[in-house]
């Protein structure tokens, strides 16, 4: 048996886990051969329904409404999704295989043989939202840096290197590195999904009856965790209920306080300036804060290639966004950029291709809106961080 195949006999049910690399020609052969030979009751696929729909309809990007995305607070989710997709797409181009081809091949064979295929992964939007929500400010910055560096990484990868990614020791080493650098992200992207995948594989049914024989196609990195969870489910020491990891974690008291900390701190410092130095000192401090906060948000919009009106929106909107933590300055700048430089159909059509390069981010109107959204937001945060000690020093003088 291959080290990328795990065959489990649990409570009279046979579950065959096939670990794949998502851009591997060998994985395509492995899953199609296995399904044909095993003839399982059902095939479980590491996809969610939305990604499956997108795979069936790759033109779905053309219906993207960037304004709606920003207003609904989905800017990070869209950016992360595009970067991850473009990264896999670029690696796949190096070896001549499109990302997710082994999943498509598994579904096609299942349909050909009349075998039900079930999607057992958690929706990607929820996974990315949880990864973002469970990170600290520093963790969010590290996550963004990883995403952006992977988006523009130019080194090529060979077919041999792709196949080595399916090796358990190689994958374990990689997961350990992620856990050390971004533990919250590893917990959401790997650990939670191991549990989610195992639970939904275990719950797979055919005509309302638990499937007796299942072939599950999933990334090789998930194999060890999914095996552990399946064995725990069979032993009755774990529940298949995944409700707790299927929604955003509730904001704790600490995060709620942190959201109000900056506006309260800024107002308190400016008020303190009034009592220690009078109205002029207080006004000077207000101007000083606006200059730091607004200027760096505007600079972020400028670096992102924003229109002059977008840059002005960053300067004016940053202080307003700080005082109202529900609204980010990126919302102001992103909406203005989308208004003055409206995305066209060609931007929709080239979205995933342009996301593979820095030049593409500046060329594509949709991607530039996202770039404006993030860089102006980061600029505003840095401006506030710099402004606080500056205001404290002013009071101390």
PDB file of C-alpha atoms in Angstrom, residues 3-117:
ATOM      1  CA  UNK A   3       2.120   5.874   1.963  1.00  0.00           C
ATOM      2  CA  UNK A   4      -0.390   8.249   0.361  1.00  0.00           C
ATOM      3  CA  UNK A   5      -3.166   5.671   0.824  1.00  0.00           C
ATOM      4  CA  UNK A   6      -4.684   4.733   4.183  1.00  0.00           C
ATOM      5  CA  UNK A   7      -7.155   1.851   4.404  1.00  0.00           C
ATOM      6  CA  UNK A   8      -9.249   1.766   7.583  1.00  0.00           C
ATOM      7  CA  UNK A   9     -11.720  -0.862   8.805  1.00  0.00           C
ATOM      8  CA  UNK A  10     -13.929   0.828  11.409  1.00  0.00           C
ATOM      9  CA  UNK A  11     -17.155  -0.633  12.825  1.00  0.00           C
ATOM     10  CA  UNK A  12     -17.635  -2.819   9.758  1.00  0.00           C
ATOM     11  CA  UNK A  13     -17.067   0.089   7.369  1.00  0.00           C
ATOM     12  CA  UNK A  14     -14.133   0.386   4.966  1.00  0.00           C
ATOM     13  CA  UNK A  15     -12.717   3.878   4.439  1.00  0.00           C
ATOM     14  CA  UNK A  16      -9.914   4.357   1.903  1.00  0.00           C
ATOM     15  CA  UNK A  17      -8.142   7.697   2.172  1.00  0.00           C
ATOM     16  CA  UNK A  18      -6.187   8.831  -0.882  1.00  0.00           C
ATOM     17  CA  UNK A  19      -3.651  11.584  -0.127  1.00  0.00           C
ATOM     18  CA  UNK A  20      -2.977  13.786  -3.155  1.00  0.00           C
ATOM     19  CA  UNK A  21      -1.004  16.812  -4.277  1.00  0.00           C
ATOM     20  CA  UNK A  22      -3.497  19.159  -5.898  1.00  0.00           C
ATOM     21  CA  UNK A  23      -1.349  19.741  -8.999  1.00  0.00           C
ATOM     22  CA  UNK A  24      -0.030  16.230  -9.526  1.00  0.00           C
ATOM     23  CA  UNK A  25      -0.485  14.105 -12.643  1.00  0.00           C
ATOM     24  CA  UNK A  26       0.305  11.026 -10.563  1.00  0.00           C
ATOM     25  CA  UNK A  27      -2.523  11.918  -8.166  1.00  0.00           C
ATOM     26  CA  UNK A  28      -4.991  12.041 -11.059  1.00  0.00           C
ATOM     27  CA  UNK A  29      -3.995   8.525 -12.096  1.00  0.00           C
ATOM     28  CA  UNK A  30      -4.074   7.310  -8.487  1.00  0.00           C
ATOM     29  CA  UNK A  31      -7.621   8.500  -7.707  1.00  0.00           C
ATOM     30  CA  UNK A  32      -9.179   7.367 -10.993  1.00  0.00           C
ATOM     31  CA  UNK A  33      -7.557   3.938 -10.781  1.00  0.00           C
ATOM     32  CA  UNK A  34      -8.540   3.477  -7.139  1.00  0.00           C
ATOM     33  CA  UNK A  35     -12.200   4.422  -7.670  1.00  0.00           C
ATOM     34  CA  UNK A  36     -12.493   2.092 -10.660  1.00  0.00           C
ATOM     35  CA  UNK A  37     -10.897  -0.824  -8.800  1.00  0.00           C
ATOM     36  CA  UNK A  38     -12.563  -0.313  -5.399  1.00  0.00           C
ATOM     37  CA  UNK A  39     -16.075   0.560  -6.672  1.00  0.00           C
ATOM     38  CA  UNK A  40     -17.038   2.217  -3.353  1.00  0.00           C
ATOM     39  CA  UNK A  41     -20.559   3.078  -2.209  1.00  0.00           C
ATOM     40  CA  UNK A  42     -19.606   6.760  -2.387  1.00  0.00           C
ATOM     41  CA  UNK A  43     -16.652   9.041  -3.096  1.00  0.00           C
ATOM     42  CA  UNK A  44     -15.853  11.811  -0.599  1.00  0.00           C
ATOM     43  CA  UNK A  45     -14.124  14.867  -2.071  1.00  0.00           C
ATOM     44  CA  UNK A  46     -12.102  17.558  -0.290  1.00  0.00           C
ATOM     45  CA  UNK A  47     -14.241  20.357  -1.736  1.00  0.00           C
ATOM     46  CA  UNK A  48     -17.139  22.428  -0.467  1.00  0.00           C
ATOM     47  CA  UNK A  49     -20.268  23.010  -2.521  1.00  0.00           C
ATOM     48  CA  UNK A  50     -19.269  26.527  -3.586  1.00  0.00           C
ATOM     49  CA  UNK A  51     -15.816  25.508  -4.793  1.00  0.00           C
ATOM     50  CA  UNK A  52     -17.431  22.583  -6.593  1.00  0.00           C
ATOM     51  CA  UNK A  53     -19.841  24.982  -8.286  1.00  0.00           C
ATOM     52  CA  UNK A  54     -16.938  27.267  -9.237  1.00  0.00           C
ATOM     53  CA  UNK A  55     -15.055  24.302 -10.648  1.00  0.00           C
ATOM     54  CA  UNK A  56     -18.054  23.425 -12.818  1.00  0.00           C
ATOM     55  CA  UNK A  57     -18.492  27.072 -13.833  1.00  0.00           C
ATOM     56  CA  UNK A  58     -15.057  28.749 -14.074  1.00  0.00           C
ATOM     57  CA  UNK A  59     -16.716  31.821 -15.619  1.00  0.00           C
ATOM     58  CA  UNK A  60     -18.386  32.644 -12.278  1.00  0.00           C
ATOM     59  CA  UNK A  61     -15.756  35.358 -11.609  1.00  0.00           C
ATOM     60  CA  UNK A  62     -17.475  37.485 -14.253  1.00  0.00           C
ATOM     61  CA  UNK A  63     -20.384  38.029 -11.864  1.00  0.00           C
ATOM     62  CA  UNK A  64     -18.153  39.446  -9.109  1.00  0.00           C
ATOM     63  CA  UNK A  65     -19.348  42.731  -7.575  1.00  0.00           C
ATOM     64  CA  UNK A  66     -16.296  44.266  -5.884  1.00  0.00           C
ATOM     65  CA  UNK A  67     -18.361  47.000  -4.208  1.00  0.00           C
ATOM     66  CA  UNK A  68     -20.624  44.407  -2.632  1.00  0.00           C
ATOM     67  CA  UNK A  69     -17.568  42.428  -1.513  1.00  0.00           C
ATOM     68  CA  UNK A  70     -16.097  45.435   0.319  1.00  0.00           C
ATOM     69  CA  UNK A  71     -19.384  46.504   1.891  1.00  0.00           C
ATOM     70  CA  UNK A  72     -19.952  43.005   3.251  1.00  0.00           C
ATOM     71  CA  UNK A  73     -16.490  42.926   4.829  1.00  0.00           C
ATOM     72  CA  UNK A  74     -15.219  40.193   2.497  1.00  0.00           C
ATOM     73  CA  UNK A  75     -12.127  42.041   1.253  1.00  0.00           C
ATOM     74  CA  UNK A  76      -9.617  39.834   3.055  1.00  0.00           C
ATOM     75  CA  UNK A  77     -11.462  36.635   2.133  1.00  0.00           C
ATOM     76  CA  UNK A  78     -11.454  37.531  -1.559  1.00  0.00           C
ATOM     77  CA  UNK A  79      -7.793  38.572  -1.502  1.00  0.00           C
ATOM     78  CA  UNK A  80      -6.706  35.402   0.296  1.00  0.00           C
ATOM     79  CA  UNK A  81      -8.809  33.210  -1.989  1.00  0.00           C
ATOM     80  CA  UNK A  82      -7.341  34.804  -5.104  1.00  0.00           C
ATOM     81  CA  UNK A  83      -3.764  34.582  -3.838  1.00  0.00           C
ATOM     82  CA  UNK A  84      -4.114  30.923  -2.862  1.00  0.00           C
ATOM     83  CA  UNK A  85      -5.775  30.088  -6.191  1.00  0.00           C
ATOM     84  CA  UNK A  86      -3.164  31.960  -8.199  1.00  0.00           C
ATOM     85  CA  UNK A  87      -0.335  30.298  -6.246  1.00  0.00           C
ATOM     86  CA  UNK A  88      -1.684  26.822  -7.031  1.00  0.00           C
ATOM     87  CA  UNK A  89      -2.369  27.843 -10.611  1.00  0.00           C
ATOM     88  CA  UNK A  90       1.199  29.049 -11.103  1.00  0.00           C
ATOM     89  CA  UNK A  91       2.682  25.875  -9.585  1.00  0.00           C
ATOM     90  CA  UNK A  92       0.377  23.784 -11.731  1.00  0.00           C
ATOM     91  CA  UNK A  93       1.551  25.618 -14.827  1.00  0.00           C
ATOM     92  CA  UNK A  94       5.117  24.515 -14.037  1.00  0.00           C
ATOM     93  CA  UNK A  95       4.118  20.839 -14.210  1.00  0.00           C
ATOM     94  CA  UNK A  96       1.315  21.078 -16.760  1.00  0.00           C
ATOM     95  CA  UNK A  97      -1.566  20.276 -14.382  1.00  0.00           C
ATOM     96  CA  UNK A  98      -4.373  22.610 -13.355  1.00  0.00           C
ATOM     97  CA  UNK A  99      -5.109  22.889  -9.600  1.00  0.00           C
ATOM     98  CA  UNK A 100      -7.779  20.467  -8.401  1.00  0.00           C
ATOM     99  CA  UNK A 101      -7.662  18.268 -11.504  1.00  0.00           C
ATOM    100  CA  UNK A 102      -7.514  15.128  -9.348  1.00  0.00           C
ATOM    101  CA  UNK A 103     -10.751  16.225  -7.632  1.00  0.00           C
ATOM    102  CA  UNK A 104     -12.441  16.808 -10.985  1.00  0.00           C
ATOM    103  CA  UNK A 105     -11.158  13.445 -12.216  1.00  0.00           C
ATOM    104  CA  UNK A 106     -12.538  11.686  -9.112  1.00  0.00           C
ATOM    105  CA  UNK A 107     -15.956  13.299  -9.593  1.00  0.00           C
ATOM    106  CA  UNK A 108     -15.974  12.424 -13.308  1.00  0.00           C
ATOM    107  CA  UNK A 109     -15.171   8.754 -12.662  1.00  0.00           C
ATOM    108  CA  UNK A 110     -17.776   8.582  -9.885  1.00  0.00           C
ATOM    109  CA  UNK A 111     -20.421  10.011 -12.233  1.00  0.00           C
ATOM    110  CA  UNK A 112     -19.380   7.594 -14.985  1.00  0.00           C
ATOM    111  CA  UNK A 113     -19.772   4.619 -12.630  1.00  0.00           C
ATOM    112  CA  UNK A 114     -22.977   5.940 -11.049  1.00  0.00           C
ATOM    113  CA  UNK A 115     -21.338   6.356  -7.636  1.00  0.00           C
ATOM    114  CA  UNK A 116     -22.541   9.270  -5.447  1.00  0.00           C
ATOM    115  CA  UNK A 117     -19.908  11.958  -4.815  1.00  0.00           C
TER     116      UNK A 117
END
